[in-house]
């Protein structure tokens, strides 16, 4: 299944993509799964982030090669941080950093959307807690992150978390190609088989400390090749079997 969330005349609405059509749902797929009998053209939909999180939990340095490019050894356990909900941005949305940001980086990542409340789960049970997977750009004001010595401000500026374009289930999260393109040129190319901590183990680790709620998002870390974006750039996060998240920089 491929789940989308879009802006309808009545506000945000969920649907399931079937070909060029979206069959509309009465509520979020993690609140129930009921079609309302309507359908719309996918091409006519103004897509929203396909999630309604209470929190966005992110993993830093989950690929050894990226840890090394940041001047660090691969960590022995998942390093977690969070992005504020103010950072959520839409597929196709503009990334509009404050003027004082000197270096604005892309970080293409696989994201997990949670289906069912998850607390202290075991890795082997992870699949029942997951709605599916989508693309996420962990946009980062690198100069601010380095200046502050911790990550909250540099990672959580308004619009610094584009997510989408949809959530896809039935894929193996630890066998996906993650590609980031800047103005059409490939700048990051990784495969989630190279994760230091796999998705099942990440969910076990996170839920040992914090309950994940339906609609919550877990960003799984970025591969090597991070770099800056400039005004007018088009950035795409392309994940095999999922799709392409495309945003522009104002
Ligand atoms: Mg990241």
PDB file of C-alpha atoms and ligand atoms in Angstrom:
ATOM      1  CA  UNK A   1       0.000   0.000   0.000  1.00  0.00           C
ATOM      2  CA  UNK A   2       1.010   3.570  -0.652  1.00  0.00           C
ATOM      3  CA  UNK A   3      -0.505   6.080   1.771  1.00  0.00           C
ATOM      4  CA  UNK A   4      -0.718   9.811   1.041  1.00  0.00           C
ATOM      5  CA  UNK A   5      -1.945  12.796   2.981  1.00  0.00           C
ATOM      6  CA  UNK A   6      -3.114  15.830   1.038  1.00  0.00           C
ATOM      7  CA  UNK A   7      -4.952  19.099   1.396  1.00  0.00           C
ATOM      8  CA  UNK A   8      -8.615  18.777   0.397  1.00  0.00           C
ATOM      9  CA  UNK A   9     -11.347  21.433   0.513  1.00  0.00           C
ATOM     10  CA  UNK A  10     -12.200  20.076   3.976  1.00  0.00           C
ATOM     11  CA  UNK A  11      -8.641  20.171   5.288  1.00  0.00           C
ATOM     12  CA  UNK A  12      -6.004  17.449   5.465  1.00  0.00           C
ATOM     13  CA  UNK A  13      -7.177  14.060   4.207  1.00  0.00           C
ATOM     14  CA  UNK A  14      -5.594  10.619   3.922  1.00  0.00           C
ATOM     15  CA  UNK A  15      -5.796   8.279   0.966  1.00  0.00           C
ATOM     16  CA  UNK A  16      -4.341   5.199  -0.696  1.00  0.00           C
ATOM     17  CA  UNK A  17      -2.665   5.603  -4.090  1.00  0.00           C
ATOM     18  CA  UNK A  18      -3.864   3.180  -6.768  1.00  0.00           C
ATOM     19  CA  UNK A  19      -2.356   3.998 -10.141  1.00  0.00           C
ATOM     20  CA  UNK A  20      -3.118   7.639 -10.907  1.00  0.00           C
ATOM     21  CA  UNK A  21      -5.969   7.741  -8.395  1.00  0.00           C
ATOM     22  CA  UNK A  22      -6.150   8.306  -4.652  1.00  0.00           C
ATOM     23  CA  UNK A  23      -8.902   6.427  -2.823  1.00  0.00           C
ATOM     24  CA  UNK A  24      -9.775   8.516   0.200  1.00  0.00           C
ATOM     25  CA  UNK A  25      -9.874   7.306   3.796  1.00  0.00           C
ATOM     26  CA  UNK A  26     -12.021   8.446   6.725  1.00  0.00           C
ATOM     27  CA  UNK A  27      -8.976   8.904   9.003  1.00  0.00           C
ATOM     28  CA  UNK A  28      -5.242   8.238   9.244  1.00  0.00           C
ATOM     29  CA  UNK A  29      -4.341   4.625   8.392  1.00  0.00           C
ATOM     30  CA  UNK A  30      -2.914   4.263  11.907  1.00  0.00           C
ATOM     31  CA  UNK A  31      -6.246   5.296  13.448  1.00  0.00           C
ATOM     32  CA  UNK A  32      -8.290   2.762  11.481  1.00  0.00           C
ATOM     33  CA  UNK A  33      -8.479   1.768   7.853  1.00  0.00           C
ATOM     34  CA  UNK A  34     -11.772   2.733   6.287  1.00  0.00           C
ATOM     35  CA  UNK A  35     -12.409   4.026   2.766  1.00  0.00           C
ATOM     36  CA  UNK A  36     -14.997   6.794   2.469  1.00  0.00           C
ATOM     37  CA  UNK A  37     -15.927   5.852  -1.111  1.00  0.00           C
ATOM     38  CA  UNK A  38     -14.332   8.917  -2.716  1.00  0.00           C
ATOM     39  CA  UNK A  39     -11.400   9.214  -5.059  1.00  0.00           C
ATOM     40  CA  UNK A  40      -9.335  12.030  -6.554  1.00  0.00           C
ATOM     41  CA  UNK A  41      -6.589  12.325  -9.160  1.00  0.00           C
ATOM     42  CA  UNK A  42      -3.149  12.021  -7.591  1.00  0.00           C
ATOM     43  CA  UNK A  43      -1.883  14.739  -9.950  1.00  0.00           C
ATOM     44  CA  UNK A  44      -4.443  17.185  -8.505  1.00  0.00           C
ATOM     45  CA  UNK A  45      -3.430  16.565  -4.886  1.00  0.00           C
ATOM     46  CA  UNK A  46      -1.446  19.085  -2.911  1.00  0.00           C
ATOM     47  CA  UNK A  47       0.563  16.609  -0.859  1.00  0.00           C
ATOM     48  CA  UNK A  48       1.281  17.050   2.843  1.00  0.00           C
ATOM     49  CA  UNK A  49       3.818  15.229   5.015  1.00  0.00           C
ATOM     50  CA  UNK A  50       2.345  11.681   5.303  1.00  0.00           C
ATOM     51  CA  UNK A  51       2.437  11.599   9.098  1.00  0.00           C
ATOM     52  CA  UNK A  52       1.048  13.461  12.126  1.00  0.00           C
ATOM     53  CA  UNK A  53       3.805  12.920  14.662  1.00  0.00           C
ATOM     54  CA  UNK A  54       3.965  13.766  18.336  1.00  0.00           C
ATOM     55  CA  UNK A  55       7.736  13.642  17.871  1.00  0.00           C
ATOM     56  CA  UNK A  56      10.400  13.181  15.224  1.00  0.00           C
ATOM     57  CA  UNK A  57      13.202  11.009  16.583  1.00  0.00           C
ATOM     58  CA  UNK A  58      16.424  11.068  14.583  1.00  0.00           C
ATOM     59  CA  UNK A  59      19.568   8.980  14.588  1.00  0.00           C
ATOM     60  CA  UNK A  60      22.939  10.630  14.063  1.00  0.00           C
ATOM     61  CA  UNK A  61      25.838   8.786  12.428  1.00  0.00           C
ATOM     62  CA  UNK A  62      24.149   5.520  11.460  1.00  0.00           C
ATOM     63  CA  UNK A  63      26.490   4.911   8.511  1.00  0.00           C
ATOM     64  CA  UNK A  64      30.192   4.403   9.324  1.00  0.00           C
ATOM     65  CA  UNK A  65      31.337   6.352   6.257  1.00  0.00           C
ATOM     66  CA  UNK A  66      29.247   9.394   7.258  1.00  0.00           C
ATOM     67  CA  UNK A  67      30.577   9.265  10.836  1.00  0.00           C
ATOM     68  CA  UNK A  68      34.122   9.400   9.437  1.00  0.00           C
ATOM     69  CA  UNK A  69      33.361  12.348   7.126  1.00  0.00           C
ATOM     70  CA  UNK A  70      32.166  14.186  10.263  1.00  0.00           C
ATOM     71  CA  UNK A  71      35.539  13.435  11.884  1.00  0.00           C
ATOM     72  CA  UNK A  72      34.128  10.857  14.312  1.00  0.00           C
ATOM     73  CA  UNK A  73      34.548   7.130  14.762  1.00  0.00           C
ATOM     74  CA  UNK A  74      31.312   5.149  14.250  1.00  0.00           C
ATOM     75  CA  UNK A  75      29.491   5.239  17.597  1.00  0.00           C
ATOM     76  CA  UNK A  76      28.946   2.025  19.556  1.00  0.00           C
ATOM     77  CA  UNK A  77      25.239   2.764  20.078  1.00  0.00           C
ATOM     78  CA  UNK A  78      22.581   4.867  18.300  1.00  0.00           C
ATOM     79  CA  UNK A  79      23.001   8.593  19.002  1.00  0.00           C
ATOM     80  CA  UNK A  80      19.509  10.111  19.170  1.00  0.00           C
ATOM     81  CA  UNK A  81      18.267  13.665  18.775  1.00  0.00           C
ATOM     82  CA  UNK A  82      14.900  15.201  17.899  1.00  0.00           C
ATOM     83  CA  UNK A  83      13.525  17.702  15.427  1.00  0.00           C
ATOM     84  CA  UNK A  84      10.671  20.013  16.437  1.00  0.00           C
ATOM     85  CA  UNK A  85       7.266  19.632  14.793  1.00  0.00           C
ATOM     86  CA  UNK A  86       7.649  23.221  13.503  1.00  0.00           C
ATOM     87  CA  UNK A  87      10.300  21.769  11.171  1.00  0.00           C
ATOM     88  CA  UNK A  88       7.830  19.524   9.262  1.00  0.00           C
ATOM     89  CA  UNK A  89       7.633  20.459   5.594  1.00  0.00           C
ATOM     90  CA  UNK A  90       5.674  19.108   2.630  1.00  0.00           C
ATOM     91  CA  UNK A  91       6.717  17.280  -0.522  1.00  0.00           C
ATOM     92  CA  UNK A  92       7.406  20.110  -2.944  1.00  0.00           C
ATOM     93  CA  UNK A  93       7.627  22.645  -0.111  1.00  0.00           C
ATOM     94  CA  UNK A  94      10.187  25.431   0.034  1.00  0.00           C
ATOM     95  CA  UNK A  95      13.099  25.284   2.462  1.00  0.00           C
ATOM     96  CA  UNK A  96      13.445  28.875   3.630  1.00  0.00           C
ATOM     97  CA  UNK A  97      16.305  29.292   6.098  1.00  0.00           C
ATOM     98  CA  UNK A  98      16.819  32.413   8.208  1.00  0.00           C
ATOM     99  CA  UNK A  99      19.257  34.862   6.618  1.00  0.00           C
ATOM    100  CA  UNK A 100      21.921  34.299   9.286  1.00  0.00           C
ATOM    101  CA  UNK A 101      22.410  30.657   8.261  1.00  0.00           C
ATOM    102  CA  UNK A 102      25.790  30.383   6.528  1.00  0.00           C
ATOM    103  CA  UNK A 103      25.747  26.720   5.615  1.00  0.00           C
ATOM    104  CA  UNK A 104      22.521  24.888   4.841  1.00  0.00           C
ATOM    105  CA  UNK A 105      23.032  21.118   4.342  1.00  0.00           C
ATOM    106  CA  UNK A 106      20.844  18.360   2.917  1.00  0.00           C
ATOM    107  CA  UNK A 107      20.767  14.931   4.601  1.00  0.00           C
ATOM    108  CA  UNK A 108      18.760  12.331   2.662  1.00  0.00           C
ATOM    109  CA  UNK A 109      17.314   9.677   4.974  1.00  0.00           C
ATOM    110  CA  UNK A 110      14.912   6.770   5.184  1.00  0.00           C
ATOM    111  CA  UNK A 111      12.118   7.492   7.679  1.00  0.00           C
ATOM    112  CA  UNK A 112       9.868   5.064   9.542  1.00  0.00           C
ATOM    113  CA  UNK A 113       6.231   6.017  10.277  1.00  0.00           C
ATOM    114  CA  UNK A 114       4.777   4.285  13.341  1.00  0.00           C
ATOM    115  CA  UNK A 115       1.418   2.476  13.161  1.00  0.00           C
ATOM    116  CA  UNK A 116       0.832   1.332  16.731  1.00  0.00           C
ATOM    117  CA  UNK A 117       1.920   2.602  20.150  1.00  0.00           C
ATOM    118  CA  UNK A 118       5.343   1.068  20.776  1.00  0.00           C
ATOM    119  CA  UNK A 119       6.912   0.790  24.209  1.00  0.00           C
ATOM    120  CA  UNK A 120       9.797  -1.508  25.116  1.00  0.00           C
ATOM    121  CA  UNK A 121       9.371  -3.617  22.005  1.00  0.00           C
ATOM    122  CA  UNK A 122      11.674  -6.427  20.919  1.00  0.00           C
ATOM    123  CA  UNK A 123      13.513  -6.066  17.615  1.00  0.00           C
ATOM    124  CA  UNK A 124      11.929  -9.226  16.225  1.00  0.00           C
ATOM    125  CA  UNK A 125       8.430  -7.766  16.748  1.00  0.00           C
ATOM    126  CA  UNK A 126       9.144  -4.439  15.022  1.00  0.00           C
ATOM    127  CA  UNK A 127       7.066  -4.963  11.867  1.00  0.00           C
ATOM    128  CA  UNK A 128       3.709  -4.874  13.674  1.00  0.00           C
ATOM    129  CA  UNK A 129       4.475  -1.370  14.939  1.00  0.00           C
ATOM    130  CA  UNK A 130       5.374   0.132  11.565  1.00  0.00           C
ATOM    131  CA  UNK A 131       2.923   1.657   9.071  1.00  0.00           C
ATOM    132  CA  UNK A 132       5.643   1.975   6.438  1.00  0.00           C
ATOM    133  CA  UNK A 133       8.559   3.970   5.125  1.00  0.00           C
ATOM    134  CA  UNK A 134       9.095   7.300   3.441  1.00  0.00           C
ATOM    135  CA  UNK A 135      11.801   9.803   2.480  1.00  0.00           C
ATOM    136  CA  UNK A 136      12.996  12.571   4.791  1.00  0.00           C
ATOM    137  CA  UNK A 137      15.464  15.410   4.382  1.00  0.00           C
ATOM    138  CA  UNK A 138      17.149  16.150   7.718  1.00  0.00           C
ATOM    139  CA  UNK A 139      17.957  19.734   6.677  1.00  0.00           C
ATOM    140  CA  UNK A 140      20.692  21.134   8.900  1.00  0.00           C
ATOM    141  CA  UNK A 141      22.166  24.574   9.522  1.00  0.00           C
ATOM    142  CA  UNK A 142      25.654  23.104   9.875  1.00  0.00           C
ATOM    143  CA  UNK A 143      27.297  26.324  11.056  1.00  0.00           C
ATOM    144  CA  UNK A 144      24.649  26.749  13.767  1.00  0.00           C
ATOM    145  CA  UNK A 145      24.933  23.086  14.818  1.00  0.00           C
ATOM    146  CA  UNK A 146      28.701  23.492  15.187  1.00  0.00           C
ATOM    147  CA  UNK A 147      28.447  26.898  16.866  1.00  0.00           C
ATOM    148  CA  UNK A 148      25.903  25.760  19.476  1.00  0.00           C
ATOM    149  CA  UNK A 149      27.707  22.550  20.430  1.00  0.00           C
ATOM    150  CA  UNK A 150      24.389  20.704  20.446  1.00  0.00           C
ATOM    151  CA  UNK A 151      21.856  20.207  17.719  1.00  0.00           C
ATOM    152  CA  UNK A 152      18.448  21.606  18.620  1.00  0.00           C
ATOM    153  CA  UNK A 153      18.567  24.981  16.874  1.00  0.00           C
ATOM    154  CA  UNK A 154      20.537  23.845  13.814  1.00  0.00           C
ATOM    155  CA  UNK A 155      18.208  20.888  13.148  1.00  0.00           C
ATOM    156  CA  UNK A 156      14.802  22.341  14.097  1.00  0.00           C
ATOM    157  CA  UNK A 157      14.389  25.576  12.177  1.00  0.00           C
ATOM    158  CA  UNK A 158      10.963  26.081  10.559  1.00  0.00           C
ATOM    159  CA  UNK A 159      10.575  23.819   7.525  1.00  0.00           C
ATOM    160  CA  UNK A 160      13.829  21.894   8.093  1.00  0.00           C
ATOM    161  CA  UNK A 161      12.106  18.490   7.909  1.00  0.00           C
ATOM    162  CA  UNK A 162      10.500  17.725   4.533  1.00  0.00           C
ATOM    163  CA  UNK A 163       8.824  14.274   4.619  1.00  0.00           C
ATOM    164  CA  UNK A 164       7.127  12.282   1.851  1.00  0.00           C
ATOM    165  CA  UNK A 165       5.825  12.024  -0.764  1.00  0.00           C
ATOM    166  CA  UNK A 166       4.016   8.955   0.658  1.00  0.00           C
ATOM    167  CA  UNK A 167       4.398   6.033   3.025  1.00  0.00           C
ATOM    168  CA  UNK A 168       5.017   2.606   1.484  1.00  0.00           C
ATOM    169  CA  UNK A 169       4.612  -0.675   3.363  1.00  0.00           C
ATOM    170  CA  UNK A 170       5.837  -4.159   2.541  1.00  0.00           C
ATOM    171  CA  UNK A 171       9.492  -3.225   1.898  1.00  0.00           C
ATOM    172  CA  UNK A 172      12.604  -4.446   3.718  1.00  0.00           C
ATOM    173  CA  UNK A 173      13.910  -1.272   5.451  1.00  0.00           C
ATOM    174  CA  UNK A 174      17.427  -2.669   5.659  1.00  0.00           C
ATOM    175  CA  UNK A 175      17.818  -3.203   1.875  1.00  0.00           C
ATOM    176  CA  UNK A 176      17.005   0.176   0.306  1.00  0.00           C
ATOM    177  CA  UNK A 177      19.052   2.485  -1.909  1.00  0.00           C
ATOM    178  CA  UNK A 178      19.115   6.054  -0.569  1.00  0.00           C
ATOM    179  CA  UNK A 179      20.131   8.631  -3.190  1.00  0.00           C
ATOM    180  CA  UNK A 180      20.207  12.414  -2.818  1.00  0.00           C
ATOM    181  CA  UNK A 181      20.392  14.640  -5.888  1.00  0.00           C
ATOM    182  CA  UNK A 182      21.144  18.349  -5.965  1.00  0.00           C
ATOM    183  CA  UNK A 183      19.962  20.041  -9.172  1.00  0.00           C
ATOM    184  CA  UNK A 184      19.929  16.591 -10.797  1.00  0.00           C
ATOM    185  CA  UNK A 185      23.475  15.544  -9.770  1.00  0.00           C
ATOM    186  CA  UNK A 186      23.912  12.635  -7.356  1.00  0.00           C
ATOM    187  CA  UNK A 187      25.543  13.870  -4.138  1.00  0.00           C
ATOM    188  CA  UNK A 188      24.737  11.005  -1.740  1.00  0.00           C
ATOM    189  CA  UNK A 189      24.361   7.328  -2.542  1.00  0.00           C
ATOM    190  CA  UNK A 190      23.989   4.798   0.239  1.00  0.00           C
ATOM    191  CA  UNK A 191      22.214   1.576   1.004  1.00  0.00           C
ATOM    192  CA  UNK A 192      20.463   0.898   4.268  1.00  0.00           C
ATOM    193  CA  UNK A 193      22.188  -2.501   4.399  1.00  0.00           C
ATOM    194  CA  UNK A 194      25.157  -0.430   5.648  1.00  0.00           C
ATOM    195  CA  UNK A 195      23.293   0.847   8.720  1.00  0.00           C
ATOM    196  CA  UNK A 196      25.327   0.525  11.916  1.00  0.00           C
ATOM    197  CA  UNK A 197      22.028  -0.150  13.724  1.00  0.00           C
ATOM    198  CA  UNK A 198      19.223  -1.768  11.703  1.00  0.00           C
ATOM    199  CA  UNK A 199      15.620  -0.514  11.816  1.00  0.00           C
ATOM    200  CA  UNK A 200      14.395  -3.361  14.115  1.00  0.00           C
ATOM    201  CA  UNK A 201      17.252  -2.720  16.555  1.00  0.00           C
ATOM    202  CA  UNK A 202      16.722   1.051  16.368  1.00  0.00           C
ATOM    203  CA  UNK A 203      13.060   0.675  17.319  1.00  0.00           C
ATOM    204  CA  UNK A 204      14.006  -1.639  20.199  1.00  0.00           C
ATOM    205  CA  UNK A 205      16.606   0.897  21.377  1.00  0.00           C
ATOM    206  CA  UNK A 206      14.333   3.953  21.090  1.00  0.00           C
ATOM    207  CA  UNK A 207      11.270   2.353  22.688  1.00  0.00           C
ATOM    208  CA  UNK A 208      13.338   1.140  25.630  1.00  0.00           C
ATOM    209  CA  UNK A 209      13.410   4.824  26.647  1.00  0.00           C
ATOM    210  CA  UNK A 210      10.462   6.562  24.978  1.00  0.00           C
ATOM    211  CA  UNK A 211       7.057   5.408  23.805  1.00  0.00           C
ATOM    212  CA  UNK A 212       6.478   5.916  20.101  1.00  0.00           C
ATOM    213  CA  UNK A 213       2.913   6.925  19.199  1.00  0.00           C
ATOM    214  CA  UNK A 214       0.958   6.236  15.998  1.00  0.00           C
ATOM    215  CA  UNK A 215       2.093   8.755  13.388  1.00  0.00           C
ATOM    216  CA  UNK A 216       5.493   9.346  14.995  1.00  0.00           C
ATOM    217  CA  UNK A 217       8.517   9.487  12.722  1.00  0.00           C
ATOM    218  CA  UNK A 218      11.960   7.933  13.120  1.00  0.00           C
ATOM    219  CA  UNK A 219      14.691   9.269  10.795  1.00  0.00           C
ATOM    220  CA  UNK A 220      17.372   6.626  10.379  1.00  0.00           C
ATOM    221  CA  UNK A 221      20.494   8.680   9.613  1.00  0.00           C
ATOM    222  CA  UNK A 222      22.175   9.910   6.454  1.00  0.00           C
ATOM    223  CA  UNK A 223      24.854   8.268   4.283  1.00  0.00           C
ATOM    224  CA  UNK A 224      28.162   9.930   3.374  1.00  0.00           C
ATOM    225  CA  UNK A 225      28.246  12.890   1.016  1.00  0.00           C
ATOM    226  CA  UNK A 226      26.539  15.649   2.963  1.00  0.00           C
ATOM    227  CA  UNK A 227      27.022  19.101   1.514  1.00  0.00           C
ATOM    228  CA  UNK A 228      25.596  22.591   1.178  1.00  0.00           C
ATOM    229  CA  UNK A 229      22.565  23.924  -0.673  1.00  0.00           C
ATOM    230  CA  UNK A 230      22.164  27.404  -2.128  1.00  0.00           C
ATOM    231  CA  UNK A 231      19.173  29.595  -2.888  1.00  0.00           C
ATOM    232  CA  UNK A 232      17.281  28.240  -5.911  1.00  0.00           C
ATOM    233  CA  UNK A 233      18.616  24.670  -5.573  1.00  0.00           C
ATOM    234  CA  UNK A 234      16.347  21.673  -6.101  1.00  0.00           C
ATOM    235  CA  UNK A 235      17.072  18.807  -3.696  1.00  0.00           C
ATOM    236  CA  UNK A 236      15.684  15.293  -4.138  1.00  0.00           C
ATOM    237  CA  UNK A 237      15.774  12.341  -1.760  1.00  0.00           C
ATOM    238  CA  UNK A 238      15.124   9.204  -3.829  1.00  0.00           C
ATOM    239  CA  UNK A 239      14.670   5.855  -2.075  1.00  0.00           C
ATOM    240  CA  UNK A 240      14.234   2.622  -4.014  1.00  0.00           C
ATOM    241  CA  UNK A 241      10.721   1.098  -3.821  1.00  0.00           C
ATOM    242  CA  UNK A 242       9.453   4.301  -2.162  1.00  0.00           C
ATOM    243  CA  UNK A 243       9.718   7.413  -4.339  1.00  0.00           C
ATOM    244  CA  UNK A 244      11.229  10.870  -4.620  1.00  0.00           C
ATOM    245  CA  UNK A 245      10.911  13.728  -2.128  1.00  0.00           C
ATOM    246  CA  UNK A 246      11.620  16.975  -3.984  1.00  0.00           C
ATOM    247  CA  UNK A 247      12.070  20.417  -2.388  1.00  0.00           C
ATOM    248  CA  UNK A 248      13.482  23.764  -3.402  1.00  0.00           C
ATOM    249  CA  UNK A 249      15.578  26.215  -1.440  1.00  0.00           C
ATOM    250  CA  UNK A 250      14.169  29.732  -1.329  1.00  0.00           C
TER     251      UNK A 250
HETATM  252 MG1  LIG B   1      20.553  13.258   9.862  1.00  0.00          MG
END
